[in-house]
mmCIF file of C-alpha atoms in Angstrom:
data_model
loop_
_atom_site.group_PDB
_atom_site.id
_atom_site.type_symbol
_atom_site.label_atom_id
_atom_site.label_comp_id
_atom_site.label_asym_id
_atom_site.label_seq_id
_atom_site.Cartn_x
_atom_site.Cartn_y
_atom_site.Cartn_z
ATOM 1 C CA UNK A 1 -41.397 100.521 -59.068
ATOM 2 C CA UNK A 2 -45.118 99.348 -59.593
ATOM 3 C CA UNK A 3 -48.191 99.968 -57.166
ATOM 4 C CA UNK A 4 -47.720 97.729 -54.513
ATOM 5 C CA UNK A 5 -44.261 96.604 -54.121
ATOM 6 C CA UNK A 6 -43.217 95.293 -51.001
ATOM 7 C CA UNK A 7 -39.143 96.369 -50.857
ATOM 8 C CA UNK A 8 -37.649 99.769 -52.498
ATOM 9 C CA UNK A 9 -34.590 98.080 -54.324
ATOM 10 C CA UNK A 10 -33.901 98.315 -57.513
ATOM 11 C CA UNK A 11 -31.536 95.904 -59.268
ATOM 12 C CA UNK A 12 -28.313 96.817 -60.183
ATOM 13 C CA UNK A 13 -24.665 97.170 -58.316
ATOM 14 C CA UNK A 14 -26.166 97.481 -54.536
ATOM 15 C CA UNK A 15 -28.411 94.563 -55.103
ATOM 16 C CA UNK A 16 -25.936 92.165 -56.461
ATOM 17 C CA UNK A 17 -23.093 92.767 -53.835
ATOM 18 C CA UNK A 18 -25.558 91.692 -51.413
ATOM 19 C CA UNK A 19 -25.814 88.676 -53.390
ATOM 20 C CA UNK A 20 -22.083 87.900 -53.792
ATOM 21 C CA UNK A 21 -20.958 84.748 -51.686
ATOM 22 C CA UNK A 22 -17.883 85.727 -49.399
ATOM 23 C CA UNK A 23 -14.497 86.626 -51.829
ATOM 24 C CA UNK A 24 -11.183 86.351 -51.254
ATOM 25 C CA UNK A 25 -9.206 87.974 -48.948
ATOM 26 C CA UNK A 26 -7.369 89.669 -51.889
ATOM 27 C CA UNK A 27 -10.680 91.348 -53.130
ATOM 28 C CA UNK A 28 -11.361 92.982 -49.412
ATOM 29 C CA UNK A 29 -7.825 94.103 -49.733
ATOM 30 C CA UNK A 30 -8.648 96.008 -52.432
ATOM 31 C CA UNK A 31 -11.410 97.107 -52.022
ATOM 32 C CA UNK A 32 -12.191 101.220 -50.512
ATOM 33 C CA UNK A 33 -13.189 100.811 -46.735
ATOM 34 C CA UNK A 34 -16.215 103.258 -47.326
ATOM 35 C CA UNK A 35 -17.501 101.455 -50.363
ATOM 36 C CA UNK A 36 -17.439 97.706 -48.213
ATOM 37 C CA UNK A 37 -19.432 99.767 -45.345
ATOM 38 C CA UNK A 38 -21.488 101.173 -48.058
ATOM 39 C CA UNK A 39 -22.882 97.642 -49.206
ATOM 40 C CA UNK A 40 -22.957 96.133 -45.950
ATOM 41 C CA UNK A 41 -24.866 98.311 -44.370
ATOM 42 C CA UNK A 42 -27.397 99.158 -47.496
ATOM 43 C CA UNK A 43 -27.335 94.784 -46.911
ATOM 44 C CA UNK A 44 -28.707 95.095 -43.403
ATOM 45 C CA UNK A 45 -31.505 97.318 -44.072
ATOM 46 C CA UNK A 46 -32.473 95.850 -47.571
ATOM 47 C CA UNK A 47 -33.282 92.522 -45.044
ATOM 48 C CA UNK A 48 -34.713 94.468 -42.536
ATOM 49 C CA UNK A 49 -37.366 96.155 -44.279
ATOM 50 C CA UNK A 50 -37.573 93.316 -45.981
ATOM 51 C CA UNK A 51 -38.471 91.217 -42.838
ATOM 52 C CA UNK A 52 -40.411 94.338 -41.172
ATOM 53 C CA UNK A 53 -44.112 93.328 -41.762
ATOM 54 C CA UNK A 54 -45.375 96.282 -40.781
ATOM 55 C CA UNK A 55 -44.082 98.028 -43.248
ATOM 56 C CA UNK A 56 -45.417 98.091 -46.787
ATOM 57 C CA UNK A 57 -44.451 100.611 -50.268
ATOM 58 C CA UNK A 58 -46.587 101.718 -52.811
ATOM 59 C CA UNK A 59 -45.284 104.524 -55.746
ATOM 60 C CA UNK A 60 -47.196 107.031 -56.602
ATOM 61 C CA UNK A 61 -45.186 108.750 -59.684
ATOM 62 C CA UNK A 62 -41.856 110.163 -58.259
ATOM 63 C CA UNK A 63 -43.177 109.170 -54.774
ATOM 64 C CA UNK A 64 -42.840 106.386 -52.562
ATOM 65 C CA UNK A 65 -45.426 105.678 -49.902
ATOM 66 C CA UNK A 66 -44.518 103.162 -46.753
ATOM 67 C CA UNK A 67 -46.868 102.163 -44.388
ATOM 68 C CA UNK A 68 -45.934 102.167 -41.362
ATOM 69 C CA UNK A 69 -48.044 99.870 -39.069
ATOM 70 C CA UNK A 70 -48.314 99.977 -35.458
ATOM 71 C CA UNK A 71 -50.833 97.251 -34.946
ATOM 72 C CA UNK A 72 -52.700 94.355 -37.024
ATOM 73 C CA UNK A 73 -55.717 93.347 -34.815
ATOM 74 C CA UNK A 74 -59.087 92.650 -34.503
ATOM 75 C CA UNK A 75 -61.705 94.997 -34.217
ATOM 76 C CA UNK A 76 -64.696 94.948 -31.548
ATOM 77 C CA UNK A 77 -68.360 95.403 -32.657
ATOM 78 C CA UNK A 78 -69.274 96.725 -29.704
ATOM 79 C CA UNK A 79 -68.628 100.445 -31.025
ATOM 80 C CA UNK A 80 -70.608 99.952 -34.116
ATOM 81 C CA UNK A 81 -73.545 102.185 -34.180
ATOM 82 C CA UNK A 82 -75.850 100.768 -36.749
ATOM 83 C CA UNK A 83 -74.242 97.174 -37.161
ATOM 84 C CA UNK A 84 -77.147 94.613 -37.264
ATOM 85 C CA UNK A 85 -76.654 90.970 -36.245
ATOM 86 C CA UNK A 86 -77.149 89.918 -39.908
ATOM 87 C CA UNK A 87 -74.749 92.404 -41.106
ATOM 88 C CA UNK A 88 -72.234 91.191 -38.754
ATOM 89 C CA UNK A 89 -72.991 87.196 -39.623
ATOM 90 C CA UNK A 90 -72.255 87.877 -42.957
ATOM 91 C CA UNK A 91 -69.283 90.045 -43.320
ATOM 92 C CA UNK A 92 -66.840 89.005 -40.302
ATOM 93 C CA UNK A 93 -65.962 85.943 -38.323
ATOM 94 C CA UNK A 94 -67.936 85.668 -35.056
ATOM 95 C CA UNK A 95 -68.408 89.354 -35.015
ATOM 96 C CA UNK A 96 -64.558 90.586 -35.071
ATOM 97 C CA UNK A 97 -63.385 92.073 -37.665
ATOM 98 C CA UNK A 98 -59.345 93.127 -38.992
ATOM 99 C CA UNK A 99 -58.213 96.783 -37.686
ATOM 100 C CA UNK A 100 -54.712 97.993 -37.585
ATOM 101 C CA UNK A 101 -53.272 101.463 -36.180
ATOM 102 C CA UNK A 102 -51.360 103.050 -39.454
ATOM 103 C CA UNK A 103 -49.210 106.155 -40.117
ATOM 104 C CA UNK A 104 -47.903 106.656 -43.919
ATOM 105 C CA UNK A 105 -44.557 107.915 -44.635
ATOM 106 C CA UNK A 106 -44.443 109.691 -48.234
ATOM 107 C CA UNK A 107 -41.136 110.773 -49.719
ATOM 108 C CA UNK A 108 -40.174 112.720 -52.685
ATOM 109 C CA UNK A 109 -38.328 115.813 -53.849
ATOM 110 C CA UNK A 110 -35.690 115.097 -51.604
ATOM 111 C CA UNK A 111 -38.667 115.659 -48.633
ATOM 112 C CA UNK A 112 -39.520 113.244 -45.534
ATOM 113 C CA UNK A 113 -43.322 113.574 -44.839
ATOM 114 C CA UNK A 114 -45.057 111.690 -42.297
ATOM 115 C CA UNK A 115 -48.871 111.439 -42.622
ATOM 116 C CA UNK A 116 -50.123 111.081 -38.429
ATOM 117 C CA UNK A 117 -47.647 109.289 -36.194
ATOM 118 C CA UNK A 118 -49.628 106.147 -34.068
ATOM 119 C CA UNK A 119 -49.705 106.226 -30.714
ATOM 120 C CA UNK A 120 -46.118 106.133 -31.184
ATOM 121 C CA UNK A 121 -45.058 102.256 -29.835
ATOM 122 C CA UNK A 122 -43.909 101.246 -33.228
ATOM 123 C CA UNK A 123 -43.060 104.492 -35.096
ATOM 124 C CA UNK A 124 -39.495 105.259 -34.583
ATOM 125 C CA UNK A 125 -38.866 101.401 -35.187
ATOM 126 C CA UNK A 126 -40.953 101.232 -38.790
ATOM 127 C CA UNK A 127 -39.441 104.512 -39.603
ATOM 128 C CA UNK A 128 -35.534 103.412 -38.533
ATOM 129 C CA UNK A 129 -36.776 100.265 -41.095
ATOM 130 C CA UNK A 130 -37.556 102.658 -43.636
ATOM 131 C CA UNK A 131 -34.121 104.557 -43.617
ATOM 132 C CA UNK A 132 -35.624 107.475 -41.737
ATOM 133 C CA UNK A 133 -34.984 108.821 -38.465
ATOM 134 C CA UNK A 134 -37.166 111.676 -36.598
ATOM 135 C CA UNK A 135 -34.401 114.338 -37.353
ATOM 136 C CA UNK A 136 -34.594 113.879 -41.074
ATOM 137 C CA UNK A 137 -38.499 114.021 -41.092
ATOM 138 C CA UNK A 138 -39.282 117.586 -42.891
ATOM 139 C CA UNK A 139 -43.361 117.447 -42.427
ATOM 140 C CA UNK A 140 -45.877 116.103 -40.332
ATOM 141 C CA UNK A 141 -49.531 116.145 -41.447
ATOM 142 C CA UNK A 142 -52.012 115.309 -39.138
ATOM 143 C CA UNK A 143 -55.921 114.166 -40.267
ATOM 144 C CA UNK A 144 -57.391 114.729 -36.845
ATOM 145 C CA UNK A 145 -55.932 115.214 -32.981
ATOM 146 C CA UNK A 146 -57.127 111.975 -31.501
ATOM 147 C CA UNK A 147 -54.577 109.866 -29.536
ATOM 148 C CA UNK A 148 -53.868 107.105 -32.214
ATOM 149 C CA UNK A 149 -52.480 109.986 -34.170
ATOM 150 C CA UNK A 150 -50.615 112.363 -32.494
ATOM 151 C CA UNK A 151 -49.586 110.141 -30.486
ATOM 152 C CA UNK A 152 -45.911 109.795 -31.859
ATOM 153 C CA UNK A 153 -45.498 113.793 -32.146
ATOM 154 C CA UNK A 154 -43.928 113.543 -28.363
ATOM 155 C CA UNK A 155 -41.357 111.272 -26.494
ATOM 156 C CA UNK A 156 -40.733 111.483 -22.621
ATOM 157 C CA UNK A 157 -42.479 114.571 -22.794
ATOM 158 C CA UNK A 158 -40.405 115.782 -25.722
ATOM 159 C CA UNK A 159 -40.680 117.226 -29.421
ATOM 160 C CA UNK A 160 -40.336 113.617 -31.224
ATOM 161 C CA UNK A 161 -39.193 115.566 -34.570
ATOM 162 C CA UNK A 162 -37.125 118.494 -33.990
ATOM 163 C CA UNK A 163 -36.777 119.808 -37.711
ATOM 164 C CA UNK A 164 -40.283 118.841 -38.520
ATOM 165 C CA UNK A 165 -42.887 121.138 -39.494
ATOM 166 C CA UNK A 166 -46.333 120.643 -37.992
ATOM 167 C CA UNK A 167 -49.779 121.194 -40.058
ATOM 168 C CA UNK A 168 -53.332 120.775 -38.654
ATOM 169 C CA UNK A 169 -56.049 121.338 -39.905
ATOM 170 C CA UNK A 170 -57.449 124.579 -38.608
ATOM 171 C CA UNK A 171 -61.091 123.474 -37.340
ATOM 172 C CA UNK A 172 -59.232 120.689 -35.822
ATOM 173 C CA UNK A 173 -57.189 123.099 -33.758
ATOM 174 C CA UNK A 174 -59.704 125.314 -32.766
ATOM 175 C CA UNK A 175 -61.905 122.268 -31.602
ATOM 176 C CA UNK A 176 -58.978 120.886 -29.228
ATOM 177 C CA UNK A 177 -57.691 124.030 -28.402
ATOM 178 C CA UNK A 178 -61.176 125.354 -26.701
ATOM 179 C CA UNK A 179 -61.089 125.247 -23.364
ATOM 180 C CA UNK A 180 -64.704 126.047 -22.992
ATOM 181 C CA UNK A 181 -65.186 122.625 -25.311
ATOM 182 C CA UNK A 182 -63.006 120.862 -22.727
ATOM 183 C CA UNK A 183 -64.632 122.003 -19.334
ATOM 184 C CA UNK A 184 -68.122 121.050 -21.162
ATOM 185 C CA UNK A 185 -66.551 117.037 -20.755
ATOM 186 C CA UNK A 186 -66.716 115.308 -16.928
ATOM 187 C CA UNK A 187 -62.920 115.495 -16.245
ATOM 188 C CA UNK A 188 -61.973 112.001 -16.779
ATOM 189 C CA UNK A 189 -63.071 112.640 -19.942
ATOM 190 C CA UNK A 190 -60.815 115.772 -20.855
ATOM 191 C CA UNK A 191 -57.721 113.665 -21.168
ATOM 192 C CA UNK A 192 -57.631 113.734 -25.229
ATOM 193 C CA UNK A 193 -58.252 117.746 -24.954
ATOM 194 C CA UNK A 194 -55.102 118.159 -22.679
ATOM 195 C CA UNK A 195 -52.932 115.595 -25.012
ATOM 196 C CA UNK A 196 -53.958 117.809 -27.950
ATOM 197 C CA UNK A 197 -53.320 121.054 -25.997
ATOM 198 C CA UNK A 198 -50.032 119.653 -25.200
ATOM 199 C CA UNK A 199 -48.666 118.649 -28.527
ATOM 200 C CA UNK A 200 -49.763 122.383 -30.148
ATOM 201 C CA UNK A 201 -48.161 123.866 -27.366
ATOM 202 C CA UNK A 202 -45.250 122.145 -27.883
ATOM 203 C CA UNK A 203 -44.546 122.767 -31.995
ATOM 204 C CA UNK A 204 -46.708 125.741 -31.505
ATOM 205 C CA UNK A 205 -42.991 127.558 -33.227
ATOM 206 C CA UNK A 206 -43.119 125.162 -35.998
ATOM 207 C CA UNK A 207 -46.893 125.179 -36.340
ATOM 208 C CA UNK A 208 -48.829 125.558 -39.198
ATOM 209 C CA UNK A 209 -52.750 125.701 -39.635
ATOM 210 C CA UNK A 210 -54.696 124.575 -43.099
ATOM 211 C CA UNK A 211 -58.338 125.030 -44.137
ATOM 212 C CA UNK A 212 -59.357 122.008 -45.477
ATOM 213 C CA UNK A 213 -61.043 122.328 -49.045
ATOM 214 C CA UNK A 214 -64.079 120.509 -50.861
ATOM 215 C CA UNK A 215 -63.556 117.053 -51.925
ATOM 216 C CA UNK A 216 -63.442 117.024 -55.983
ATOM 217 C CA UNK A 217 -62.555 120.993 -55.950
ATOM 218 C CA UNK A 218 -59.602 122.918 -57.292
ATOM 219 C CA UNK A 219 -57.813 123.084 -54.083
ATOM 220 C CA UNK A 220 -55.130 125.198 -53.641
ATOM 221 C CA UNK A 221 -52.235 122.955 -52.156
ATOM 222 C CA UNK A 222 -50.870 122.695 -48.797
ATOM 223 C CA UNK A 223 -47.387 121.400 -49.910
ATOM 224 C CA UNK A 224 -46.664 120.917 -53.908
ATOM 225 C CA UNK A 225 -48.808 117.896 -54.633
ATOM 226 C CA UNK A 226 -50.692 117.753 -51.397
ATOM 227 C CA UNK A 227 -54.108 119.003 -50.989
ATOM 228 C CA UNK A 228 -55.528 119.085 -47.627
ATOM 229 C CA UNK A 229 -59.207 117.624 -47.838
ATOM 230 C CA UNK A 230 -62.302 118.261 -45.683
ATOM 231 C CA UNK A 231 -63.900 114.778 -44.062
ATOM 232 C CA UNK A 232 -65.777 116.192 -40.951
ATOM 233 C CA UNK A 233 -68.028 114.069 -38.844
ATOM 234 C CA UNK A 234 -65.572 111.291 -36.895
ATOM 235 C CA UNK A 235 -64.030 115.264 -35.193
ATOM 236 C CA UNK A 236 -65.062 118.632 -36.217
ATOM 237 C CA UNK A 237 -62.176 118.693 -38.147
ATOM 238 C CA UNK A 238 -60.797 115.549 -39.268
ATOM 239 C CA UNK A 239 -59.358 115.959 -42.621
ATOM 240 C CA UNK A 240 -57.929 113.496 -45.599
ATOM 241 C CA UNK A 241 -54.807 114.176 -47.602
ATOM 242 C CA UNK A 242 -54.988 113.934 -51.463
ATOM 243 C CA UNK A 243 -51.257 113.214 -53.036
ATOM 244 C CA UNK A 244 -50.655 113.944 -56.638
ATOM 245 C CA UNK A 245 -47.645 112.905 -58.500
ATOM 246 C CA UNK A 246 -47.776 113.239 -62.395
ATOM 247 C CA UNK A 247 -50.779 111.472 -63.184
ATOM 248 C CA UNK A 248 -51.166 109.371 -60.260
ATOM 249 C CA UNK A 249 -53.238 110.448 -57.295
ATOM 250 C CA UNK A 250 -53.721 108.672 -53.611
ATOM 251 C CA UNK A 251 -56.303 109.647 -51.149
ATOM 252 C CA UNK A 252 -55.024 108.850 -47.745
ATOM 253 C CA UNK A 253 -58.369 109.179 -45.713
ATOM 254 C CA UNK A 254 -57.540 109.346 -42.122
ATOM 255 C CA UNK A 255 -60.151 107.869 -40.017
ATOM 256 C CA UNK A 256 -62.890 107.479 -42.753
ATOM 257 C CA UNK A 257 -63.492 103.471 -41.682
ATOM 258 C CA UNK A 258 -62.774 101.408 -38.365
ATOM 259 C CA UNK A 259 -64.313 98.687 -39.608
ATOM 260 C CA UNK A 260 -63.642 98.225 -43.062
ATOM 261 C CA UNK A 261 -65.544 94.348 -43.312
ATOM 262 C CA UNK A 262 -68.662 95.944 -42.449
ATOM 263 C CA UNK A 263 -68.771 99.726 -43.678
ATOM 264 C CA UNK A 264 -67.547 98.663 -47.122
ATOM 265 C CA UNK A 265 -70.950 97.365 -47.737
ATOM 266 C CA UNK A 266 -72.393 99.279 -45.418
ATOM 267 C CA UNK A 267 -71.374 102.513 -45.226
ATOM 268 C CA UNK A 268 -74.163 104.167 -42.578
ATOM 269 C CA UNK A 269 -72.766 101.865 -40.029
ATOM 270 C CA UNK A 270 -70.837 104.690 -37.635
ATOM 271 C CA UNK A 271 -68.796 103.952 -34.755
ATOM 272 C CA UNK A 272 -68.867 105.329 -31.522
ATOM 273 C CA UNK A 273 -65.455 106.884 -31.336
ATOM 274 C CA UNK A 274 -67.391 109.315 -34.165
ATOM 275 C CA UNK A 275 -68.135 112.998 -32.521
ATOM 276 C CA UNK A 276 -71.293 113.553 -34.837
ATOM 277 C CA UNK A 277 -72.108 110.113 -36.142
ATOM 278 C CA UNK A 278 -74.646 111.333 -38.857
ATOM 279 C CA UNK A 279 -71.814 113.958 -40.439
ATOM 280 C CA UNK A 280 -68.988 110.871 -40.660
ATOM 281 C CA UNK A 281 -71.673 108.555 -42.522
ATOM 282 C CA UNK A 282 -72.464 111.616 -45.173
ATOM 283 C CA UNK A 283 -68.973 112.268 -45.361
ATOM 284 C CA UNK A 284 -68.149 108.294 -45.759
ATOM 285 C CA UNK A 285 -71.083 108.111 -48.457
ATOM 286 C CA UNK A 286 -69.705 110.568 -50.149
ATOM 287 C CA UNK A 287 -65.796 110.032 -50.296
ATOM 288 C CA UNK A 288 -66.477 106.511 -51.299
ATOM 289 C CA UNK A 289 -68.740 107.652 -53.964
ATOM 290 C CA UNK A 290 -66.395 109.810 -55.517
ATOM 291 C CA UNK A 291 -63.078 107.299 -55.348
ATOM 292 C CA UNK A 292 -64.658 105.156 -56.722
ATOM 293 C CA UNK A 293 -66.456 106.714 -59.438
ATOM 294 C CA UNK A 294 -62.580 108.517 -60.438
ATOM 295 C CA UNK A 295 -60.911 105.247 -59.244
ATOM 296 C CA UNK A 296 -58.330 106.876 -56.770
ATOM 297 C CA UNK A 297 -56.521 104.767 -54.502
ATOM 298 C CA UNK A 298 -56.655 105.052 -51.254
ATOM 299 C CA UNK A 299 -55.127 104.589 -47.621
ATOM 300 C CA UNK A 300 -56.589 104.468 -44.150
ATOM 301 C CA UNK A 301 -55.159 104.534 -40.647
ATOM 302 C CA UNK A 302 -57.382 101.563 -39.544
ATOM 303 C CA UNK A 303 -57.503 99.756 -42.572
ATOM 304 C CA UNK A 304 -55.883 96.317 -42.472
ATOM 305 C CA UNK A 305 -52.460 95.432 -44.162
ATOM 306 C CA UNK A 306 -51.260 96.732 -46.237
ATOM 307 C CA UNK A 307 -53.343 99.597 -45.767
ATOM 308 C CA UNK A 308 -53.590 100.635 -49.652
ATOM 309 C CA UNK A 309 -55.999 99.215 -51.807
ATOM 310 C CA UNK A 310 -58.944 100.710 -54.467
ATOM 311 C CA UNK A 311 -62.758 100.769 -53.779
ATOM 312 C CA UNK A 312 -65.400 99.713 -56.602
ATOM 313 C CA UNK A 313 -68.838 98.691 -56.434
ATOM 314 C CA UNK A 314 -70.018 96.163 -54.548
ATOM 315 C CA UNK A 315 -72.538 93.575 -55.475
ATOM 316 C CA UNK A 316 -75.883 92.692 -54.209
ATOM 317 C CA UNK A 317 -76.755 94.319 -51.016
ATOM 318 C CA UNK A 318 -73.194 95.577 -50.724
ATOM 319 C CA UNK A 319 -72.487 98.906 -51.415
ATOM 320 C CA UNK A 320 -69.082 99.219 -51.933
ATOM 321 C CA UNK A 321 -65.889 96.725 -52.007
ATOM 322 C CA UNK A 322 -62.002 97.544 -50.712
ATOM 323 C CA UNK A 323 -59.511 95.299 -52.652
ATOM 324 C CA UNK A 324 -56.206 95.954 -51.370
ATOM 325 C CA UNK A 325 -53.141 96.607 -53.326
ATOM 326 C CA UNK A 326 -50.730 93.317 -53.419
#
């Protein structure tokens, strides 16, 4: 399957029963019971991913990539941090500009691997799309503990994937974990600490803590073909995920841009949901600097439909340009 494919079928026996206008009774007489319930029901999802737009694939060697989109909005300039009014004349439409809330589900060697989880409102419904449910999910890697992440690790105050393995990144941890950190917040404010808290204490059987490494490095991996990479700044530990498969390589960058219109061009425009402001534009300048330069593709949780797409170069005043994948 190329880059950018929108449906996982391949041509061949599956595909064309879907295709085949109704036969005679004679042929369903005939024909195994398992093998009809086989094809219809590989017919229902083949049109249900294939009418889920939240959902998008992309291949990366032996492994497939699905976004799985929670939401396709409009972002607020309000939390820019650096934004000026001619910046925002140019580059968006009466100041908004497109957002989304993403997860990635990557599959290969015979593995289910979810890359954050939402807040969880759409999840279980783009995964059920993909073929997936939460008991056959293997691994969950998490960039960073904010809500719009691990948001889909619990239902009704449950484990969401009972057979999953948890990873975090280990600054990450510590940061959410502290309750001296926490107590330092007004207490309407510690709400994100306690959801984090929560969550660790509740895979804390199945949990797992990595130390993210130097973009660019040799990295020893986290999982075979996953390197876990340092991108502090937007949280102490928020971390990106490089996937290698053969050749190919994606970058799936976590929270690296919120507003992907403006810091595209301008990438020392920070947002206010950013812990240390300064930290996530050096980290920005940097990661975008270096896909570029070895023209990785890359994913973001808050990048717009489908989510995948390559940055080069911009022109003129603009630094750099996102073309997504089609």
């Amino acid at each position: 399957m190329k880059p950018g494919t929108h449906a996982p079928y391949a041509s061949g026996d599956m595909e064309m029963s879907c295709r085949v206008s109704y036969p005679p009774f004679k042929f369903f007489y005939r024909m195994k019971v398992s093998r009809l319930l086989t094809v219809f029901l590989a017919c229902i999802s083949m049109v249900s991913v294939a009418q889920h737009s939240d959902v998008f694939i992309y291949q990366i060697g032996d492994r497939k990539v699905t976004l799985l989109s929670e939401n396709q909005g409009e972002g607020n300039p309000g939390i820019l941090i650096g934004a000026t009014p001619e910046m925002l004349r140019e580059y968006t439409q009466d100041g908004k500009f497109p957002n989304a809330v993403n997860a990635f589900l990557v599959q290969g060697d015979g593995k289910n691997i979810l890359i954050d989880t939402g807040f969880g409102r759409k999840l279980f419904d783009n995964l059920v799309a993909s073929g997936v449910t939460p008991e056959q999910v293997d691994v969950i890697l998490i960039t960073h503990m904010h809500g719009d992440h691990i948001g889909g690790l619990m239902k009704e105050g449950e484990v969401a994937f009972p057979n999953a393995t948890l990873y975090l990144p280990e600054p990450e941890h510590a940061y959410w974990t502290d309750e001296a950190v926490m107590n330092a917040f007004p207490e309407d404010r510690r709400g994100s600490f306690q959801q984090a808290q929560a969550v660790a204490r509740a895979y804390d059987d199945r949990l797992k803590l990595f130390a993210p490494q130097e973009i660019g490095a040799e990295s020893p991996e986290i999982l075979p073909g996953i390197v876990g990479i340092a991108a502090y700044g937007h949280t102490p530990g928020h971390s990106m995920f490089l996937l290698t498969s053969g050749t190919e390589k994606l970058l799936i960058w976590g929270d690296l841009t919120h507003a992907m219109a403006i810091q595209m061009p301008y990438p020392q425009v920070a947002v206010t949901y950013d812990v240390d402001p300064d930290t996530a534009v050096e980290t920005r300048e940097a990661v975008l600097k270096y896909v570029s330069a070895e023209a990785i593709p890359v994913a973001g949780m808050h990048v717009a439909y489908p989510g995948i797409g390559r940055v080069v170069t911009g022109t003129g005043a603009a630094r750099y340009q996102f073309i997504p994948e089609n």
